PDB file of C-alpha atoms in Angstrom:
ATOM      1  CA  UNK X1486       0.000   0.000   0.000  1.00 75.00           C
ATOM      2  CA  UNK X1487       2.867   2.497   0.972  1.00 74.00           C
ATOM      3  CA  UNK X1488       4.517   1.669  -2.408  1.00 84.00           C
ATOM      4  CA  UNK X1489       1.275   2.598  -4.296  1.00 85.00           C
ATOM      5  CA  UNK X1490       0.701   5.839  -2.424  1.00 82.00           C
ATOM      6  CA  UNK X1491       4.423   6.997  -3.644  1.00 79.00           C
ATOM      7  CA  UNK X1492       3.850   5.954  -6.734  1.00 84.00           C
ATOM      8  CA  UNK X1493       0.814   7.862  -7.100  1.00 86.00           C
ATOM      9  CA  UNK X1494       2.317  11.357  -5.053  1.00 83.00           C
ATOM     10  CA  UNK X1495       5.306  10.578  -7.317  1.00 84.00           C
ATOM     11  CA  UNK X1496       3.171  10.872 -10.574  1.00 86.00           C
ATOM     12  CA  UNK X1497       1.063  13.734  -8.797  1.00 85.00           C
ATOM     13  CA  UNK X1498       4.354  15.368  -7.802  1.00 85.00           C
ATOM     14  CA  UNK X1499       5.283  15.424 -11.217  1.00 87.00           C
ATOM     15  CA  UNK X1500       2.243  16.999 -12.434  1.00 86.00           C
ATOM     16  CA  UNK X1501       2.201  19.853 -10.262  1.00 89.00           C
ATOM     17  CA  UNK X1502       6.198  20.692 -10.416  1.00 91.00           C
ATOM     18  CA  UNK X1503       4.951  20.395 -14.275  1.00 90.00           C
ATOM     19  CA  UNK X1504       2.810  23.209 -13.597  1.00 91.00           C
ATOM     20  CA  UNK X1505       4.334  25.140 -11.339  1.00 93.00           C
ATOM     21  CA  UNK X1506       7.065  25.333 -13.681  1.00 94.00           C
ATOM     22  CA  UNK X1507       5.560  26.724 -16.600  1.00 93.00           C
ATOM     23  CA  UNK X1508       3.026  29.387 -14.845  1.00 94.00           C
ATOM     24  CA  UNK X1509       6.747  30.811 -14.115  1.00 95.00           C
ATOM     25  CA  UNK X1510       7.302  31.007 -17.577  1.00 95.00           C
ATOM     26  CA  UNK X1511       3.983  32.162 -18.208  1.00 95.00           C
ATOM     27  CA  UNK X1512       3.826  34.763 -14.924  1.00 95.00           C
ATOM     28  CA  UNK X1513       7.237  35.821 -15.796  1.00 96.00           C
ATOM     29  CA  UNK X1514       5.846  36.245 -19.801  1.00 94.00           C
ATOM     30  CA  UNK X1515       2.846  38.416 -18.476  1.00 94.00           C
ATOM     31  CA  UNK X1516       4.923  40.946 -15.984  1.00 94.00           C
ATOM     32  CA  UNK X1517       6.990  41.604 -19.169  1.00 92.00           C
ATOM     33  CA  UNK X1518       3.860  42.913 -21.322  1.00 90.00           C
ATOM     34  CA  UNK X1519       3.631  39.491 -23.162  1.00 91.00           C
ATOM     35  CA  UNK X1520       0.323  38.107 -23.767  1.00 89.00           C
ATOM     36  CA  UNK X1521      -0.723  33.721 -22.353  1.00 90.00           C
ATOM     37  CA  UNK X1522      -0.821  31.868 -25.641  1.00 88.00           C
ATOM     38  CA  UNK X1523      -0.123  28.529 -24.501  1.00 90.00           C
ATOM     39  CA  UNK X1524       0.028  25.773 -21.445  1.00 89.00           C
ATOM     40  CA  UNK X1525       1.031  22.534 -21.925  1.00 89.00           C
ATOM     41  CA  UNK X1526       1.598  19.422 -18.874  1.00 82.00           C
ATOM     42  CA  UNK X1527       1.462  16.453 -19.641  1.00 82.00           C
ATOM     43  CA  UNK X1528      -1.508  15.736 -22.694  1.00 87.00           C
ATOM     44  CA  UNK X1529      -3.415  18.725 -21.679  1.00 88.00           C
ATOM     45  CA  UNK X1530      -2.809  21.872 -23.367  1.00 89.00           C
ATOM     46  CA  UNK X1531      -4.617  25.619 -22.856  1.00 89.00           C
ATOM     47  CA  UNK X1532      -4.236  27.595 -26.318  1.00 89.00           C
ATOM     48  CA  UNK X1533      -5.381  31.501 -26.110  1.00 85.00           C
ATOM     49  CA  UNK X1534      -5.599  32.294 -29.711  1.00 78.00           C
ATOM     50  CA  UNK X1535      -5.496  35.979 -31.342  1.00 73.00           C
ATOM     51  CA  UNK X1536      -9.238  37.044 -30.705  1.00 78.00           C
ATOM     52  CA  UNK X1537      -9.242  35.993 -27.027  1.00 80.00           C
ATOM     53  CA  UNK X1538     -11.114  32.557 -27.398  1.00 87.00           C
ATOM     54  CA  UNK X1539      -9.375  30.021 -24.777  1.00 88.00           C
ATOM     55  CA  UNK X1540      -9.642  26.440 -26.088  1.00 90.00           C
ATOM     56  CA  UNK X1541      -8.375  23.267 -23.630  1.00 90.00           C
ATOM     57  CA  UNK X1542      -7.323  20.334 -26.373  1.00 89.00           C
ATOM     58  CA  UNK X1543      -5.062  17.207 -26.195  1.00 90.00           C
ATOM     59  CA  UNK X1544      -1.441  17.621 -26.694  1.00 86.00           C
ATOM     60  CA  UNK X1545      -0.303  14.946 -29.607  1.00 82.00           C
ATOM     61  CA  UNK X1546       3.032  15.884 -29.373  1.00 76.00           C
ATOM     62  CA  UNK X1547       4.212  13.401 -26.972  1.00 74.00           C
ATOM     63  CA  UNK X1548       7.496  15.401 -26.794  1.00 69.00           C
ATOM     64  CA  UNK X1549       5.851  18.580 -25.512  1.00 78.00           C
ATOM     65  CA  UNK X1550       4.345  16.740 -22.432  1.00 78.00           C
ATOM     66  CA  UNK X1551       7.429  17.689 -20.250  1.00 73.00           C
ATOM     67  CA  UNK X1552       5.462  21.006 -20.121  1.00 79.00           C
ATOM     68  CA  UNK X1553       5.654  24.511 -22.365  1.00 86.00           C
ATOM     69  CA  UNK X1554       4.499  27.586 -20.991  1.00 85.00           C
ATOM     70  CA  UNK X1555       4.062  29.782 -23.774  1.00 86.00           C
ATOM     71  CA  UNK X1556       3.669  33.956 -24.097  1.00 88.00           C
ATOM     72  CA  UNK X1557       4.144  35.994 -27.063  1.00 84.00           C
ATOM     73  CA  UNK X1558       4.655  39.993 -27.532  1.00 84.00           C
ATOM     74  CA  UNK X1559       1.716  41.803 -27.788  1.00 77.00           C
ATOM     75  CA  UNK X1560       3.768  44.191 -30.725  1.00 70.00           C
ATOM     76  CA  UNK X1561       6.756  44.475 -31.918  1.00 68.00           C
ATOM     77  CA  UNK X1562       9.990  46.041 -29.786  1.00 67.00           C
ATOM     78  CA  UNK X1563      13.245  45.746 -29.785  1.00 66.00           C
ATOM     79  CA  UNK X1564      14.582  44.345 -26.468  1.00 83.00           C
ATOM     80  CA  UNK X1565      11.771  41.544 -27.138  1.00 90.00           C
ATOM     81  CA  UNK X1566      14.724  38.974 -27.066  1.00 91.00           C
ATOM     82  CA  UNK X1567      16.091  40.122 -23.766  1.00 92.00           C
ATOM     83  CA  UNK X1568      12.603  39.797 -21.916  1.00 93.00           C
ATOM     84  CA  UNK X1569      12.434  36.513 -23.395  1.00 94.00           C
ATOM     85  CA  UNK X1570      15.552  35.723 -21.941  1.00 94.00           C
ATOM     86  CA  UNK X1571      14.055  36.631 -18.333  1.00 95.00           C
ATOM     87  CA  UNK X1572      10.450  34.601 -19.755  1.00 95.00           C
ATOM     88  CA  UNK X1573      13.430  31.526 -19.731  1.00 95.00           C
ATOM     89  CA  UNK X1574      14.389  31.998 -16.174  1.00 96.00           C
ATOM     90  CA  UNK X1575      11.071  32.499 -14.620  1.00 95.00           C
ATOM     91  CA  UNK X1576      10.035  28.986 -14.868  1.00 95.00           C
ATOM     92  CA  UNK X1577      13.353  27.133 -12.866  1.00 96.00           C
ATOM     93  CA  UNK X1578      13.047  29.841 -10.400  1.00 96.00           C
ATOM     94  CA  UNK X1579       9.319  29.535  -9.718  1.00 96.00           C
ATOM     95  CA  UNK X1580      10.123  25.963  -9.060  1.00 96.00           C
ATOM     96  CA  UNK X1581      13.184  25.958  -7.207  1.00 97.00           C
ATOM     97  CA  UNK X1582      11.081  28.536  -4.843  1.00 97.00           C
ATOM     98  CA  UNK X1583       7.899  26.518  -4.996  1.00 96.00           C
ATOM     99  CA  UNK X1584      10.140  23.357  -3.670  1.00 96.00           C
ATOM    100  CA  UNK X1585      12.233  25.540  -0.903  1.00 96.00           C
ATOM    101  CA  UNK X1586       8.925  26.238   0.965  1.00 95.00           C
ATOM    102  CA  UNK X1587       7.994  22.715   0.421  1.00 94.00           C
ATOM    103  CA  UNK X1588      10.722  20.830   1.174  1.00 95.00           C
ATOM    104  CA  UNK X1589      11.651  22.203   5.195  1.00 94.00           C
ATOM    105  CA  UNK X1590       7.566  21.659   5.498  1.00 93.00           C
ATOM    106  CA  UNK X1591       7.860  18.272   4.826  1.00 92.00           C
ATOM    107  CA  UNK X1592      11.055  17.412   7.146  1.00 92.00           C
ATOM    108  CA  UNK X1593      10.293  19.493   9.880  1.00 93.00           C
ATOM    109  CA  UNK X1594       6.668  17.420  10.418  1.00 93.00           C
ATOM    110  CA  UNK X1595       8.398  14.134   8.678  1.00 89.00           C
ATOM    111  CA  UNK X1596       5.935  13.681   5.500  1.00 90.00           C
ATOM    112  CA  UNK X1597       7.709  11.634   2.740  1.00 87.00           C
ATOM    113  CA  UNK X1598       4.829  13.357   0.265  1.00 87.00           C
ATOM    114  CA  UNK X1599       5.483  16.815   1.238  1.00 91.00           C
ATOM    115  CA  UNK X1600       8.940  15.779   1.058  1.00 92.00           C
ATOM    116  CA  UNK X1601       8.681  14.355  -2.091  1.00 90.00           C
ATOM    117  CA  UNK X1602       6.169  17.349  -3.072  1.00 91.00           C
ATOM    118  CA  UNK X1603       9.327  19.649  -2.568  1.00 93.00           C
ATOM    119  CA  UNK X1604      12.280  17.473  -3.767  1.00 94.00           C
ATOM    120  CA  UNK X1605      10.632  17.569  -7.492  1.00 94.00           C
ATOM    121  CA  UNK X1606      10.655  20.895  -8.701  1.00 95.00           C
ATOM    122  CA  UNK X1607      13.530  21.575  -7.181  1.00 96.00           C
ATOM    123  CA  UNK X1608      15.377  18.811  -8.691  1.00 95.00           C
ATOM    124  CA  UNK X1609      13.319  19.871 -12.517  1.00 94.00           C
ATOM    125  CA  UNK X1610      14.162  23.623 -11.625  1.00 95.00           C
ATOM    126  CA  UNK X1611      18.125  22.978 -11.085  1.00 96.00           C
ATOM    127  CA  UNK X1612      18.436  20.480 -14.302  1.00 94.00           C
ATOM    128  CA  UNK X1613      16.465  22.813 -16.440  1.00 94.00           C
ATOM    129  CA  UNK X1614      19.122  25.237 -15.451  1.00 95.00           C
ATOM    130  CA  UNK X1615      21.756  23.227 -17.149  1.00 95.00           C
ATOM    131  CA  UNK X1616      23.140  24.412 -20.514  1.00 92.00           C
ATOM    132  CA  UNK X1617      22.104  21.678 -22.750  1.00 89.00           C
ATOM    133  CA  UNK X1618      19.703  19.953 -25.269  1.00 83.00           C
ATOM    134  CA  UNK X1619      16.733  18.109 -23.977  1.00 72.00           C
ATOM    135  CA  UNK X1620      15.663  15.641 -26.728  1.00 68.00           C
ATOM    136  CA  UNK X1621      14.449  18.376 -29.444  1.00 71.00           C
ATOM    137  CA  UNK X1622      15.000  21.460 -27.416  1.00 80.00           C
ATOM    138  CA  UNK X1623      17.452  23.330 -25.925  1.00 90.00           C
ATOM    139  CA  UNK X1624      16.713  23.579 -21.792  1.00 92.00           C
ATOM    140  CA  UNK X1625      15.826  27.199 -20.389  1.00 94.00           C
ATOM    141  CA  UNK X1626      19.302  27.345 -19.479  1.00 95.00           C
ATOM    142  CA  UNK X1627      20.730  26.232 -22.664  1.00 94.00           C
ATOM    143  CA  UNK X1628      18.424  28.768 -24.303  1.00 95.00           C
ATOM    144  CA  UNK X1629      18.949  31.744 -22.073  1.00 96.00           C
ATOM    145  CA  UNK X1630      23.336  30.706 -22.775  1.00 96.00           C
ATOM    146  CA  UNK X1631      22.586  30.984 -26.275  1.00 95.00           C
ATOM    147  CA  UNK X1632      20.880  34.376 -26.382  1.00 95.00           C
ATOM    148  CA  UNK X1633      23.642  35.493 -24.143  1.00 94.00           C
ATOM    149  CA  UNK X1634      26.663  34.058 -26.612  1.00 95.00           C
ATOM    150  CA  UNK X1635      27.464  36.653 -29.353  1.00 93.00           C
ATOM    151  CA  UNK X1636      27.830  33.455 -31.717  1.00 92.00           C
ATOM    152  CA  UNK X1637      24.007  32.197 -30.820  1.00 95.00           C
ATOM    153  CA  UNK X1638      22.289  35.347 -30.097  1.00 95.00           C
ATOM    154  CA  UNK X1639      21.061  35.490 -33.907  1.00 95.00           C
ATOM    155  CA  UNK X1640      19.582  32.178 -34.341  1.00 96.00           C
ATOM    156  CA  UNK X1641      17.599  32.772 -31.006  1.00 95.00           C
ATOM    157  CA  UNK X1642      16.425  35.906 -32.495  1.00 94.00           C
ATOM    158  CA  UNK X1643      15.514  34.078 -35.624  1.00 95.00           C
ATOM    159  CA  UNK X1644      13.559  31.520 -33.709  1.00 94.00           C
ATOM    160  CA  UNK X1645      11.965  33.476 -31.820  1.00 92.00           C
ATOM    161  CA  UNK X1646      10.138  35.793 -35.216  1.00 93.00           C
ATOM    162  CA  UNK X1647       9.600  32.188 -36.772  1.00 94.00           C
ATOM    163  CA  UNK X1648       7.688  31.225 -33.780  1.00 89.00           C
ATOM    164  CA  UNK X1649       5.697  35.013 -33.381  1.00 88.00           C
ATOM    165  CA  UNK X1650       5.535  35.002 -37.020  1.00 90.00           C
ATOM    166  CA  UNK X1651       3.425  31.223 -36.638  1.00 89.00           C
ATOM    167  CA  UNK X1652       1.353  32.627 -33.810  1.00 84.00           C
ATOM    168  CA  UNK X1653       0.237  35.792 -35.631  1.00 83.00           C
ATOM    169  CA  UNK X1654      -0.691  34.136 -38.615  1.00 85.00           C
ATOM    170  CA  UNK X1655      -2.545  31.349 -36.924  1.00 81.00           C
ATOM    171  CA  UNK X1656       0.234  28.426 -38.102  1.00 85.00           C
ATOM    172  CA  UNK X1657       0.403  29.455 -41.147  1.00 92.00           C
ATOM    173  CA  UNK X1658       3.812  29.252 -42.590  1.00 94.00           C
ATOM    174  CA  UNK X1659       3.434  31.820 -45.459  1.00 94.00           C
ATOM    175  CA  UNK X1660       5.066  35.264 -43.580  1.00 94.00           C
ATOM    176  CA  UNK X1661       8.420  33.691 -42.022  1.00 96.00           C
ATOM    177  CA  UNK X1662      11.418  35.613 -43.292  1.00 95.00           C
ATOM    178  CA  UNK X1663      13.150  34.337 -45.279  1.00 96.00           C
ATOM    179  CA  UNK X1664      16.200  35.661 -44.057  1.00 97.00           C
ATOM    180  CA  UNK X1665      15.170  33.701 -40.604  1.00 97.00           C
ATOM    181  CA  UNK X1666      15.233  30.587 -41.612  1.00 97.00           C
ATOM    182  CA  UNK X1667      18.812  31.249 -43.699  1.00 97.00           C
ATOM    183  CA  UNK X1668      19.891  32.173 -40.235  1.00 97.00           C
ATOM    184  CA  UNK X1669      18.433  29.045 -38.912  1.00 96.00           C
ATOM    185  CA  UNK X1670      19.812  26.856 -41.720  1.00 97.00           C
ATOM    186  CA  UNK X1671      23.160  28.198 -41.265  1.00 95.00           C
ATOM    187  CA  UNK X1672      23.524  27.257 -37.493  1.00 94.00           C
ATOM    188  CA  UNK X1673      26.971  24.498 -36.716  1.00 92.00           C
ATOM    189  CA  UNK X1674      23.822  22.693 -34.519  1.00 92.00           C
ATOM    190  CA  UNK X1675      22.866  19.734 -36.816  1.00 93.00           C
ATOM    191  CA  UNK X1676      19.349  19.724 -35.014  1.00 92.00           C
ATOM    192  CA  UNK X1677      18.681  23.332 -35.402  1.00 94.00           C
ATOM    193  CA  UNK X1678      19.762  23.247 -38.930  1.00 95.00           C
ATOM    194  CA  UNK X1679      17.015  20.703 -40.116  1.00 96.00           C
ATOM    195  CA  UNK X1680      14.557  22.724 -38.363  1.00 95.00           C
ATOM    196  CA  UNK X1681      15.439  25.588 -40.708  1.00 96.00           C
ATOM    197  CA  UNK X1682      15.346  23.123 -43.547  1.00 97.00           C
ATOM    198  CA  UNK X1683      11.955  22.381 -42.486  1.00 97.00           C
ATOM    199  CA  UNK X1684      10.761  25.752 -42.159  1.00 97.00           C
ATOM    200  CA  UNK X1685      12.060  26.715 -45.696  1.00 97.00           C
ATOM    201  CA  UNK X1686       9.726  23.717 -46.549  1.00 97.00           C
ATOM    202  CA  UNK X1687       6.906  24.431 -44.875  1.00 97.00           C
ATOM    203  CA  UNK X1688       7.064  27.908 -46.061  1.00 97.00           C
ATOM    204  CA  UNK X1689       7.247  26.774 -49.881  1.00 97.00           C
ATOM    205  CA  UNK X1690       4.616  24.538 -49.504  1.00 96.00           C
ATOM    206  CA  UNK X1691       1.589  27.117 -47.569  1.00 96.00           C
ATOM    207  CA  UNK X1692       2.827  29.556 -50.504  1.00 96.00           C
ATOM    208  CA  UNK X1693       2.516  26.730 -53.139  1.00 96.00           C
ATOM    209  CA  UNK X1694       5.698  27.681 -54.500  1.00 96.00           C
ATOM    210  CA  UNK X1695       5.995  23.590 -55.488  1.00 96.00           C
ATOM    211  CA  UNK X1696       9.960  23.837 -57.617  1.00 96.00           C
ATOM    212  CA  UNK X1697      11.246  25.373 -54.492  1.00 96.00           C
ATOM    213  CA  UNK X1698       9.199  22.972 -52.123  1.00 97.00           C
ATOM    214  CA  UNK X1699      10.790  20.038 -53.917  1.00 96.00           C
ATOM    215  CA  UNK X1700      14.612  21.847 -53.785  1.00 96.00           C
ATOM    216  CA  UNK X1701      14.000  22.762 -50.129  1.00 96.00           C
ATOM    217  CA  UNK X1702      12.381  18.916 -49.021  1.00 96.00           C
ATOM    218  CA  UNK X1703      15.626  17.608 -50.914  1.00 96.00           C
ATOM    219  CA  UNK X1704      17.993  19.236 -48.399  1.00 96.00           C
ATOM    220  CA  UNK X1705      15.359  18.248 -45.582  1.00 96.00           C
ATOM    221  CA  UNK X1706      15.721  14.855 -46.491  1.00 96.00           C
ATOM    222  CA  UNK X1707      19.775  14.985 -46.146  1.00 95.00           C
ATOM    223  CA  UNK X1708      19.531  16.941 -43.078  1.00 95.00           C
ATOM    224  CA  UNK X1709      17.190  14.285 -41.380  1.00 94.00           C
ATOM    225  CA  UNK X1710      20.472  11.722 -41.402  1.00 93.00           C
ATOM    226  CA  UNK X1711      21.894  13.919 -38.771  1.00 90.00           C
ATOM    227  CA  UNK X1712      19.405  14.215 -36.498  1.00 91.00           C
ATOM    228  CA  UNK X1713      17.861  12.335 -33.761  1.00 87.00           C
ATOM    229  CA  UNK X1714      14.145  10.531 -34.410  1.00 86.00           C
ATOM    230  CA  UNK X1715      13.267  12.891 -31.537  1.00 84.00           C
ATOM    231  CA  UNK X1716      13.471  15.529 -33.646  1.00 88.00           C
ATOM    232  CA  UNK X1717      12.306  14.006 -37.135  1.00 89.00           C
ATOM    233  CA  UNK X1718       9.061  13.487 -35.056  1.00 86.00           C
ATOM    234  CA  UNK X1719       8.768  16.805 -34.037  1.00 85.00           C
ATOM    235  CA  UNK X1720       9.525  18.631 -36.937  1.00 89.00           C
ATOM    236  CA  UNK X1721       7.998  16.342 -40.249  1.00 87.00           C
ATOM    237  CA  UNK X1722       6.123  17.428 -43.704  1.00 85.00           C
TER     238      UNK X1722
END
C-alpha cells in the first residue's frame, strides 16, 4: 500500500512541479507585457488564440508533455529577445522557490509526500538550469546561454520571429522571413539546422511555390540523417 501511495504522489508530484514550472514562464511572460498563448503538462494543453477565445485540447506531441508555458509579444519592440531571456528563467526559479517552501515543510513534520512534493521541482528547476539539449530542445538554461553568446544570439532571435511570425498568422507558414530561416539553416547545430530546412519547406509549400518545395524537401531529407528521431518526429512534412 505504501509503495502505491508513492507511486501515485510521485506521478502527482510530477504533475504539479509540471505546472508550477511553466506558470513561471507564463507569470514571468505576463509581468513583461507578453500576452498567455499557450500551457502545456502532460496531454493537456490551454491555447489563447489571437481574438481571445481560450480552447483546452489534447497535446499529440508526446514530446511537448514535459510542459511549455508559452507567451508571445503583444507588438513588436526591440529588447523583445532580452525579456524573453528573463520569460526563460522564470520557470526554474518559480520551481526551485515553490520546492524551498515545500521541502523544510515536509522534514520538519516528517511527510515523505510533502517531502517528495518539494524534492521535485527543485530537482526539474536545477536540471532545467543546465546548458544543454533536452531531446528536441534546448533547456531554459541552454536557451537563455545561447541568447547570451554573441555566436548564438542570432539564431535565437531568428527563432523566436519564426515562432511570433506562426502565432500571428494562426500556423500558417506563409510570412516567415526568409532571411530567418537562412539564419536558422546556417547554425553548426545539426538539429537546429534541419529545423530551418523544415521551415524553408513548410514555407514553400503554404505559398505553393511547389519547384522550391521540392529543392527545399531535398535538403530536408539529407539533413534528417543527422538528427535524432526525436526531432524528425517533431519537426515532419
Amino acid at each position: 500500500m505504501l509503495i502505491i501511495k508513492l507511486i501515485l504522489t510521485f506521478i502527482v508530484g510530477y504533475f504539479i512541479a509540471g505546472i508550477v514550472h511553466e506558470l513561471g514562464h507564463v507569470i514571468v511572460g505576463l509581468i513583461q507585457g507578453f500576452r498567455f498563448y499557450m500551457l502545456v503538462v502532460g496531454p493537456i494543453g490551454i491555447v489563447k488564440d489571437l481574438n481571445g477565445k481560450v480552447r483546452i485540447y489534447f497535446e499529440k506531441r508526446v514530446s511537448f508533455w514535459g510542459g511549455v508555458g508559452g507567451t508571445v509579444p503583444q507588438k513588436e519592440e526591440s529588447q523583445v529577445l532580452d525579456k524573453f531571456s528573463k520569460i526563460l528563467l522564470g520557470g526554474p526559479i518559480f520551481s526551485i522557490i515553490f520546492g524551498a517552501i515545500l521541502l523544510p515543510l515536509g522534514v520538519l513534520w516528517e511527510n515523505i509526500y510533502l517531502v517528495m512534493l518539494g524534492a521535485m521541482p527543485i530537482g526539474m528547476g536545477i536540471v532545467s538550469l543546465i546548458p544543454m539539449r533536452a531531446g528536441a530542445f534546448y533547456s531554459d538554461g541552454g536557451r537563455w546561454f545561447r541568447i547570451r553568446n554573441e555566436k548564438t544570439r542570432a539564431i535565437e532571435a531568428a527563432l523566436l520571429n519564426i515562432t511570433m511570425s506562426l502565432v500571428v498568422n494562426d500556423d500558417s507558414h506563409k510570412n516567415i522571413s526568409v532571411n530567418d530561416i537562412d539564419t536558422v539553416i546556417n547554425s553548426s547545430d545539426a538539429g537546429t539546422r534541419y529545423m530551418g530546412h523544415y521551415f524553408a519547406c513548410m514555407r514553400y509549400k503554404d505559398r505553393g511555390e511547389k519547384e522550391n518545395y521540392e529543392k527545399a524537401k531535398i535538403l530536408l531529407d539529407e539533413a534528417s540523417k543527422t538528427v535524432s528521431k526525436q526531432i524528425r518526429s517533431l519537426y515532419k512534412l
